Coordinates of C-alpha atoms in Angstrom, one line a residue:
M1 CA -0.8 -82.8 12.0
A2 CA -5.0 -83.9 13.2
E3 CA -7.1 -85.7 11.7
E4 CA -9.6 -84.4 8.9
P5 CA -12.3 -82.4 10.7
G6 CA -15.5 -84.2 11.9
A7 CA -17.5 -81.0 13.1
A8 CA -17.7 -77.0 12.2
V9 CA -18.8 -74.0 13.7
L10 CA -19.5 -70.3 12.4
I11 CA -19.2 -67.7 15.3
E12 CA -20.0 -64.4 14.8
T13 CA -18.6 -62.1 16.1
S14 CA -18.4 -58.2 16.4
L15 CA -15.6 -57.6 14.1
G16 CA -16.5 -59.9 11.5
D17 CA -17.6 -64.1 11.0
I18 CA -15.4 -66.8 11.8
V19 CA -15.3 -71.0 10.7
I20 CA -13.6 -72.9 12.9
D21 CA -13.2 -76.6 12.0
L22 CA -13.1 -79.1 14.9
W23 CA -11.1 -82.1 15.4
T24 CA -13.5 -84.9 16.6
K25 CA -10.9 -87.8 16.7
D26 CA -7.8 -86.3 18.0
C27 CA -10.3 -84.7 20.9
P28 CA -13.6 -86.2 21.3
A29 CA -14.1 -84.7 24.6
T30 CA -13.1 -81.2 23.9
T31 CA -14.8 -81.0 20.5
C32 CA -17.9 -82.3 22.0
N33 CA -17.9 -80.1 25.3
F34 CA -17.4 -77.1 23.1
L35 CA -20.1 -77.9 21.0
K36 CA -22.8 -79.0 23.1
L37 CA -21.4 -74.8 25.0
C38 CA -22.4 -73.7 21.7
K39 CA -25.7 -75.8 21.5
I40 CA -27.3 -73.7 24.7
Y41 CA -25.8 -70.1 23.7
Y42 CA -23.4 -70.2 26.4
Y43 CA -20.9 -68.5 24.4
N44 CA -23.1 -65.6 22.8
L45 CA -22.5 -62.4 23.7
N46 CA -19.1 -63.7 25.8
A47 CA -16.6 -60.6 25.2
F48 CA -12.8 -61.5 24.1
F49 CA -11.1 -59.8 27.5
N50 CA -7.3 -61.0 26.5
V51 CA -6.1 -59.6 22.9
S52 CA -2.1 -60.1 22.5
K53 CA -1.3 -58.9 19.2
N54 CA 0.4 -62.1 17.7
F55 CA -0.4 -64.1 20.5
L56 CA -3.8 -64.6 21.2
A57 CA -7.4 -63.8 21.5
Q58 CA -9.0 -65.2 24.6
V59 CA -12.7 -65.8 24.9
G60 CA -15.3 -68.4 26.9
D61 CA -15.6 -66.4 30.0
P62 CA -18.9 -65.4 30.8
E63 CA -17.9 -62.6 33.9
A64 CA -15.0 -61.9 31.7
T65 CA -12.2 -62.0 34.2
G66 CA -10.4 -64.7 32.9
K67 CA -11.3 -66.7 36.0
G68 CA -15.1 -68.4 34.9
G69 CA -16.3 -70.7 33.3
N70 CA -17.7 -74.2 33.5
S71 CA -18.1 -77.2 31.2
I72 CA -20.7 -78.3 29.7
E73 CA -21.5 -81.6 32.8
G74 CA -20.9 -78.4 35.0
V75 CA -23.4 -76.3 33.7
L76 CA -25.8 -79.1 32.9
N77 CA -25.8 -80.4 37.0
N78 CA -25.0 -76.7 38.4
R79 CA -21.8 -76.9 39.9
T80 CA -18.4 -76.0 38.8
K81 CA -16.8 -79.3 37.1
Y82 CA -13.8 -79.5 34.5
F83 CA -12.8 -82.0 32.5
T84 CA -8.9 -83.5 31.5
P85 CA -7.0 -81.4 28.9
E86 CA -6.5 -83.4 26.3
I87 CA -2.9 -82.8 25.2
K88 CA -1.4 -84.7 22.2
P89 CA 2.7 -83.7 21.1
S90 CA 1.0 -84.4 17.6
L91 CA -1.1 -81.0 17.8
K92 CA 0.8 -77.8 18.1
H93 CA 0.0 -74.4 17.3
K94 CA 1.9 -74.3 14.4
E95 CA -0.4 -72.6 12.0
K96 CA -2.7 -68.5 12.8
G97 CA -6.5 -69.0 13.7
T98 CA -5.2 -72.8 15.5
V99 CA -8.3 -73.1 18.3
S100 CA -7.0 -74.4 21.9
M101 CA -8.6 -74.6 25.3
A102 CA -7.1 -72.8 27.8
V103 CA -5.8 -75.0 30.4
S104 CA -6.1 -74.1 34.3
R105 CA -4.7 -75.7 37.2
D106 CA -5.6 -76.2 40.9
S107 CA -4.5 -75.4 44.4
E108 CA -3.1 -78.8 44.0
G109 CA -1.8 -78.7 40.7
K110 CA -4.3 -81.0 38.6
P111 CA -4.6 -79.5 34.5
G112 CA -8.9 -78.8 33.6
C113 CA -10.6 -77.3 31.6
G114 CA -14.1 -75.9 31.2
S115 CA -15.5 -73.3 28.9
Q116 CA -12.5 -70.5 27.8
F117 CA -10.6 -71.2 24.6
F118 CA -8.3 -69.0 22.6
I119 CA -7.6 -68.2 18.9
T120 CA -3.6 -68.0 17.9
L121 CA -3.2 -64.6 15.8
G122 CA 0.0 -65.6 15.0
E123 CA 2.4 -68.5 13.7
N124 CA 4.6 -71.3 15.3
I125 CA 3.6 -69.5 19.2
S126 CA 5.6 -73.5 20.5
Y127 CA 5.4 -71.7 23.6
L128 CA 2.3 -72.8 23.8
D129 CA 2.9 -76.6 22.5
G130 CA 1.9 -79.0 25.8
K131 CA 0.9 -76.4 27.8
H132 CA -3.0 -75.9 26.1
A133 CA -5.1 -78.2 24.2
P134 CA -5.8 -77.3 20.6
F135 CA -8.8 -78.5 18.9
G136 CA -9.3 -76.6 15.7
Q137 CA -8.9 -74.4 13.3
V138 CA -10.1 -71.7 11.6
V139 CA -10.4 -72.3 7.9
E140 CA -12.4 -68.7 7.1
G141 CA -12.5 -65.1 8.6
L142 CA -8.7 -65.0 8.5
D143 CA -9.5 -61.2 7.8
T144 CA -11.5 -60.9 10.7
L145 CA -8.8 -62.4 13.0
E146 CA -6.3 -59.3 11.3
K147 CA -9.3 -57.1 12.4
M148 CA -8.7 -58.5 16.0
N149 CA -5.4 -58.0 16.2
E150 CA -5.4 -54.8 15.6
V151 CA -7.6 -53.5 18.0
Y152 CA -6.4 -51.0 20.7
V153 CA -6.2 -52.5 24.2
D154 CA -5.3 -51.2 27.7
S155 CA -2.6 -52.9 29.9
D156 CA -4.5 -55.9 31.1
G157 CA -5.3 -56.6 27.2
R158 CA -9.1 -55.9 27.5
P159 CA -10.4 -54.0 24.1
Y160 CA -11.5 -51.0 24.3
K161 CA -14.2 -51.3 22.7
D162 CA -15.5 -54.2 23.5
V163 CA -15.3 -57.6 20.5
R164 CA -17.7 -59.7 21.8
I165 CA -18.9 -63.6 20.2
R166 CA -22.9 -62.2 18.9
H167 CA -24.1 -65.7 18.1
V168 CA -22.9 -69.4 17.1
V169 CA -24.3 -71.4 14.3
I170 CA -22.7 -75.1 14.7
L171 CA -22.6 -76.5 10.8
E172 CA -22.0 -80.0 12.0
D173 CA -22.2 -81.8 15.4
P174 CA -21.3 -85.9 15.5
F175 CA -22.1 -85.9 18.8
D176 CA -25.5 -87.1 20.9
D177 CA -26.7 -84.4 23.2
P178 CA -26.6 -85.4 26.9
A179 CA -30.4 -86.8 28.2
S180 CA -30.3 -83.6 30.7
L181 CA -29.4 -80.8 28.0
V182 CA -32.2 -78.0 26.9
I183 CA -32.0 -76.3 24.3
P184 CA -33.2 -72.2 25.2
N185 CA -35.9 -71.3 22.5
E186 CA -34.2 -67.6 22.4
P187 CA -31.0 -66.6 22.6
P188 CA -29.9 -64.1 25.2
T189 CA -30.3 -60.9 25.0
D190 CA -28.1 -59.7 28.2
V191 CA -24.5 -58.8 28.3
P192 CA -23.6 -61.3 31.3
D193 CA -20.1 -58.8 32.2
A194 CA -22.2 -55.5 31.7
N195 CA -22.0 -54.4 35.5
S196 CA -18.8 -55.5 35.8
G197 CA -16.9 -51.9 35.5
L198 CA -15.5 -53.4 32.6
V199 CA -17.1 -52.2 29.6
R200 CA -16.0 -49.1 28.2
I201 CA -17.5 -49.0 24.7
G202 CA -19.7 -51.6 23.6
S203 CA -19.5 -53.4 20.5
D204 CA -22.5 -52.1 18.8
E205 CA -21.7 -48.3 20.0
D206 CA -21.0 -46.0 16.6
L207 CA -18.2 -43.7 17.9
E208 CA -19.0 -41.2 15.2
Q209 CA -22.5 -41.3 15.3
D210 CA -23.3 -37.6 17.7
L211 CA -20.3 -36.1 15.5
D212 CA -20.5 -33.3 13.0
E213 CA -20.4 -33.6 8.9
E214 CA -17.6 -31.1 9.5
V215 CA -15.5 -33.6 12.2
K216 CA -16.9 -37.1 10.5
E217 CA -14.9 -34.9 6.8
K218 CA -12.2 -34.2 8.4
R219 CA -11.6 -37.7 9.9
R220 CA -12.4 -39.0 6.5
R221 CA -9.9 -36.6 5.3
D222 CA -6.6 -37.2 7.1
H223 CA -7.6 -41.2 6.8
A224 CA -6.8 -40.7 3.0
A225 CA -4.0 -38.7 3.9
S226 CA -2.0 -40.7 5.5
A227 CA -2.7 -43.6 2.5
S228 CA -1.6 -41.4 0.2
A229 CA 1.6 -40.8 2.5
L230 CA 1.9 -44.0 3.3
T231 CA 1.9 -44.5 -0.4
L232 CA 4.5 -41.9 -1.4
E233 CA 6.9 -43.6 1.7
M234 CA 6.5 -46.7 -0.6
V235 CA 7.3 -45.9 -4.0
G236 CA 10.3 -43.6 -2.4
D237 CA 9.1 -39.8 -2.3
L238 CA 9.1 -40.0 1.3
P239 CA 11.6 -40.6 3.7
F240 CA 8.9 -42.0 6.2
A241 CA 5.1 -41.4 5.9
E242 CA 4.6 -39.4 9.7
I243 CA 7.0 -36.5 8.2
R244 CA 5.8 -33.0 8.1
P245 CA 7.0 -29.9 6.5
P246 CA 9.9 -27.2 8.6
E247 CA 7.9 -24.8 10.3
N248 CA 11.0 -21.8 9.7
I249 CA 10.1 -21.6 5.5
L250 CA 7.3 -19.5 4.9
F251 CA 5.8 -20.1 0.9
V252 CA 4.6 -16.9 -0.8
C253 CA 2.7 -16.1 -4.4
K254 CA 0.9 -13.9 -6.4
L255 CA 4.3 -12.1 -6.6
N256 CA 4.5 -9.6 -9.5
P257 CA 7.1 -10.7 -12.2
V258 CA 9.4 -8.4 -11.6
T259 CA 10.1 -8.8 -8.0
R260 CA 13.6 -10.2 -7.2
D261 CA 15.1 -12.3 -4.5
E262 CA 16.7 -9.5 -2.6
D263 CA 13.8 -7.6 -3.0
L264 CA 11.2 -10.0 -1.0
E265 CA 14.5 -10.8 1.3
L266 CA 14.8 -7.3 1.9
I267 CA 10.9 -6.9 2.6
F268 CA 11.2 -9.6 4.9
S269 CA 14.2 -9.5 6.8
R270 CA 12.3 -7.3 9.5
F271 CA 10.9 -10.4 11.1
G272 CA 14.3 -12.2 11.7
K273 CA 17.5 -13.2 10.1
I274 CA 16.5 -15.3 6.6
L275 CA 18.6 -18.1 5.6
S276 CA 17.7 -17.9 2.1
C277 CA 15.0 -16.1 0.2
E278 CA 14.2 -17.6 -3.4
V279 CA 11.7 -16.5 -6.1
I280 CA 10.8 -19.5 -8.5
R281 CA 11.6 -19.3 -12.0
D282 CA 11.5 -20.9 -15.3
K283 CA 14.6 -23.2 -15.8
N284 CA 13.9 -22.4 -20.4
D285 CA 13.4 -18.1 -20.0
G286 CA 14.2 -17.8 -16.2
S287 CA 11.0 -15.5 -16.1
S288 CA 9.3 -15.7 -12.7
L289 CA 6.5 -17.8 -11.2
C290 CA 5.5 -15.9 -8.7
Y291 CA 5.8 -17.3 -6.4
A292 CA 9.0 -18.0 -3.8
F293 CA 10.3 -19.6 -0.3
I294 CA 11.9 -17.4 2.3
E295 CA 13.3 -19.7 5.4
F296 CA 13.9 -18.4 9.0
D297 CA 16.8 -19.5 11.5
Q298 CA 13.5 -18.9 13.9
R299 CA 9.8 -20.3 13.8
E300 CA 8.7 -17.5 15.2
S301 CA 10.2 -15.5 12.9
A302 CA 8.3 -17.7 10.5
E303 CA 4.6 -16.9 12.4
A304 CA 5.0 -13.5 12.4
A305 CA 5.9 -12.9 8.8
Y306 CA 3.0 -14.8 8.2
F307 CA 0.8 -13.2 10.6
R308 CA 1.5 -9.7 9.5
M309 CA 2.9 -10.4 5.8
Q310 CA -1.0 -11.4 4.5
N311 CA -2.5 -9.6 1.9
V312 CA 0.6 -6.7 1.9
L313 CA 1.3 -4.8 -1.6
V314 CA 4.8 -5.8 -3.1
D315 CA 5.4 -4.0 -6.5
D316 CA 1.7 -3.2 -6.7
R317 CA 0.6 -6.8 -6.2
R318 CA -1.2 -8.2 -3.2
I319 CA 0.5 -11.4 -2.1
F320 CA -0.4 -14.7 -0.3
V321 CA 1.8 -16.0 2.7
D322 CA 1.2 -19.5 4.0
F323 CA 3.9 -22.2 5.6
S324 CA 5.7 -24.1 3.3
Q325 CA 4.7 -27.6 2.2
S326 CA 7.0 -28.9 1.3
V327 CA 9.6 -31.3 2.3
S328 CA 11.2 -31.7 -0.4
K329 CA 13.8 -30.2 1.1
L330 CA 14.2 -32.4 4.2
H331 CA 13.7 -35.7 1.7
T332 CA 16.8 -34.2 -0.2
Q333 CA 18.6 -34.0 3.1
W334 CA 17.9 -37.5 4.0
L335 CA 19.0 -38.5 0.7
G336 CA 22.7 -37.6 1.5
G337 CA 22.3 -35.8 -2.2
Q338 CA 24.0 -39.9 -3.5
G339 CA 20.8 -42.1 -2.6
K340 CA 22.0 -42.3 0.8
K341 CA 21.5 -41.5 4.5
G342 CA 22.6 -37.5 4.9
R343 CA 22.6 -35.4 8.0
H344 CA 19.0 -36.2 8.8
T345 CA 18.0 -39.7 11.1
R346 CA 14.3 -41.0 11.3
E347 CA 14.7 -38.9 14.2
S348 CA 15.5 -35.5 13.3
V349 CA 13.7 -35.3 11.1
P350 CA 10.4 -33.9 11.8
R351 CA 7.4 -35.5 11.8
R352 CA 3.3 -34.9 12.1
D353 CA 1.4 -36.4 15.3
L354 CA 0.4 -40.0 13.8
P355 CA -3.4 -39.1 16.3
K356 CA -3.4 -35.6 13.7
A357 CA -1.6 -38.0 10.8
G358 CA -2.6 -35.1 7.8
G359 CA -1.5 -35.3 4.2
A360 CA 1.5 -32.5 3.1
M361 CA 1.5 -31.4 -0.7
V362 CA 4.7 -31.8 -2.4
F363 CA 6.0 -29.1 -4.1
D364 CA 7.8 -31.3 -7.0
L365 CA 8.9 -27.5 -8.9
E366 CA 10.8 -26.5 -6.2
E367 CA 13.6 -29.2 -6.1
R368 CA 12.9 -29.5 -9.8
D369 CA 13.9 -25.8 -10.0
R370 CA 17.0 -25.7 -7.5
R371 CA 18.0 -29.0 -9.6
E372 CA 17.8 -27.3 -13.0
Q373 CA 19.6 -24.1 -11.0
K374 CA 22.5 -26.0 -9.4
R375 CA 23.1 -28.1 -12.7
Q376 CA 23.2 -25.0 -14.6
R377 CA 25.6 -23.4 -11.7
S378 CA 27.8 -26.5 -12.3
R379 CA 27.9 -26.0 -15.9
S380 CA 32.0 -24.8 -17.6
P381 CA 31.7 -21.3 -19.6
R382 CA 32.6 -23.9 -22.6
R383 CA 29.8 -25.8 -22.3
D384 CA 27.4 -22.6 -22.3
D385 CA 29.5 -20.6 -24.7
R386 CA 28.5 -23.7 -27.0
R387 CA 24.8 -22.3 -26.9
G388 CA 26.1 -18.9 -28.3
G389 CA 29.2 -17.3 -29.7
Y390 CA 31.9 -20.0 -28.7
K391 CA 29.9 -22.0 -31.5
K392 CA 30.4 -19.3 -33.8
D393 CA 34.4 -18.2 -32.5
Y394 CA 35.1 -22.7 -32.7
R395 CA 33.3 -22.7 -36.4
G396 CA 35.4 -19.4 -37.1
S397 CA 38.8 -21.0 -36.0
R398 CA 38.0 -24.4 -37.3
D399 CA 38.3 -22.2 -40.7
D400 CA 41.5 -20.1 -39.7
R401 CA 42.8 -23.8 -38.8
A402 CA 41.7 -25.5 -42.1
S403 CA 42.6 -22.3 -44.2
R404 CA 45.8 -21.7 -42.9
S405 CA 46.5 -25.6 -43.3
H406 CA 45.5 -25.4 -47.3
R407 CA 47.7 -22.3 -47.3
D408 CA 50.6 -24.5 -45.9
Y409 CA 49.7 -27.0 -48.0
R410 CA 49.2 -25.0 -51.3
D411 CA 52.6 -23.5 -50.3
Y412 CA 55.1 -26.9 -50.0
R413 CA 53.3 -28.1 -52.7
D414 CA 54.4 -24.7 -55.1
D415 CA 57.7 -25.3 -53.4
Y416 CA 57.9 -29.3 -54.0
R417 CA 56.9 -28.8 -57.7
S418 CA 59.2 -26.0 -58.1
S419 CA 61.8 -27.6 -56.6
R420 CA 61.3 -30.7 -58.5
D421 CA 61.6 -29.0 -61.6
D422 CA 64.5 -27.1 -60.0
R423 CA 65.8 -30.7 -60.2
G424 CA 64.6 -32.4 -63.8
S425 CA 65.8 -29.7 -65.0
R426 CA 69.0 -30.2 -63.3
H427 CA 68.8 -33.6 -64.5
Y428 CA 68.5 -32.5 -67.7
R429 CA 71.2 -29.8 -67.8
D430 CA 73.7 -33.0 -66.7
N431 CA 72.3 -35.4 -69.6
D432 CA 72.8 -32.4 -72.3
R433 CA 76.2 -31.7 -70.9
V434 CA 77.5 -35.7 -70.9
D435 CA 76.3 -35.7 -74.3
R436 CA 77.6 -32.9 -75.2
Y437 CA 80.8 -34.5 -73.8
E438 CA 79.8 -38.1 -75.4
R439 CA 79.9 -36.5 -78.6
R440 CA 83.1 -34.9 -78.5

């Protein structure tokens, strides 16, 4: 493990600030070179030209090509000059946020370091050990690294929207400045790779500044809906956040309470084959809740019914038709009815397109009513009758059994008593006969 840091810098990037502790005792040449380059604003406005998710973010080449960059000695002497990398077995790329110098090799295979460095975006990257030279650790600004880890990049790892170092502040520098070091009065204001053709979107450009308020509001709603869908997935209400409702089911509301399932099915059947048509009813008294769900076998049939049946009079009521936003049926099929995966897989269940993610309302009333109806159908007639006539019949039969038992017991008791009296009288008669015989 590295010794106590002897220097520190604050790097202000377009995504946030980063504080780096430098290991000056373990890597004196590397840290001195880095600090002096920071002091002459060499890194100001440099772009992160190589960002690999969960791997590293590389910067330090003013040309942003990965082929440039110079050491402080080369900058002062106006020539290309590299220094020998300080690669030590004890210094590894173990923790996230490890700062390391990029090591390149010349035509003869000799390693050297200039100004390019990278910051690891993952942990335990042993692939880099022994090949590059760690010299510091990010101690503040890990949230900035998280943002950097999520940026959109092209096939070469270059972010589509530039991520740049805006300014570097030296917090502590234990090294003396070289005699020829001249510190500029002002930091540079021109982007060094502005004419390279690699810049697509500037780090300071606001992509939404020219958008209409309506478009901005829609994006905010979509973002909030995506977050809500992810929350529902985490708590188990949705099988996964990208699910979208089926396109062959219509939601019909503002119905007349007298409208029945078969009436609605007959009206909508002219648009195509109907798999199910159900008017949702109250579970207690069975009264209509004035809305229904109609499932067609074809999406085209549902679309035709949607356009043709809007505001149509049905039983003296103008109905409202929309595509169903409920995913409860898909959720039930996903669970398989027993908390397990059913016939649908993650790939087979319809999903929203990720760039157009929107919130889907989940009509819990539909699933609740269906479960209640299924539960009522599964009941035996005997249990249903217990709410009404069966209970009375049971009481009557119970009373009859009790009365019959009482009558049987009473008859038995009387018979027993009579038989007992008979036995007693016979015994008395027998004793009396014996007494009379002995008296004789």
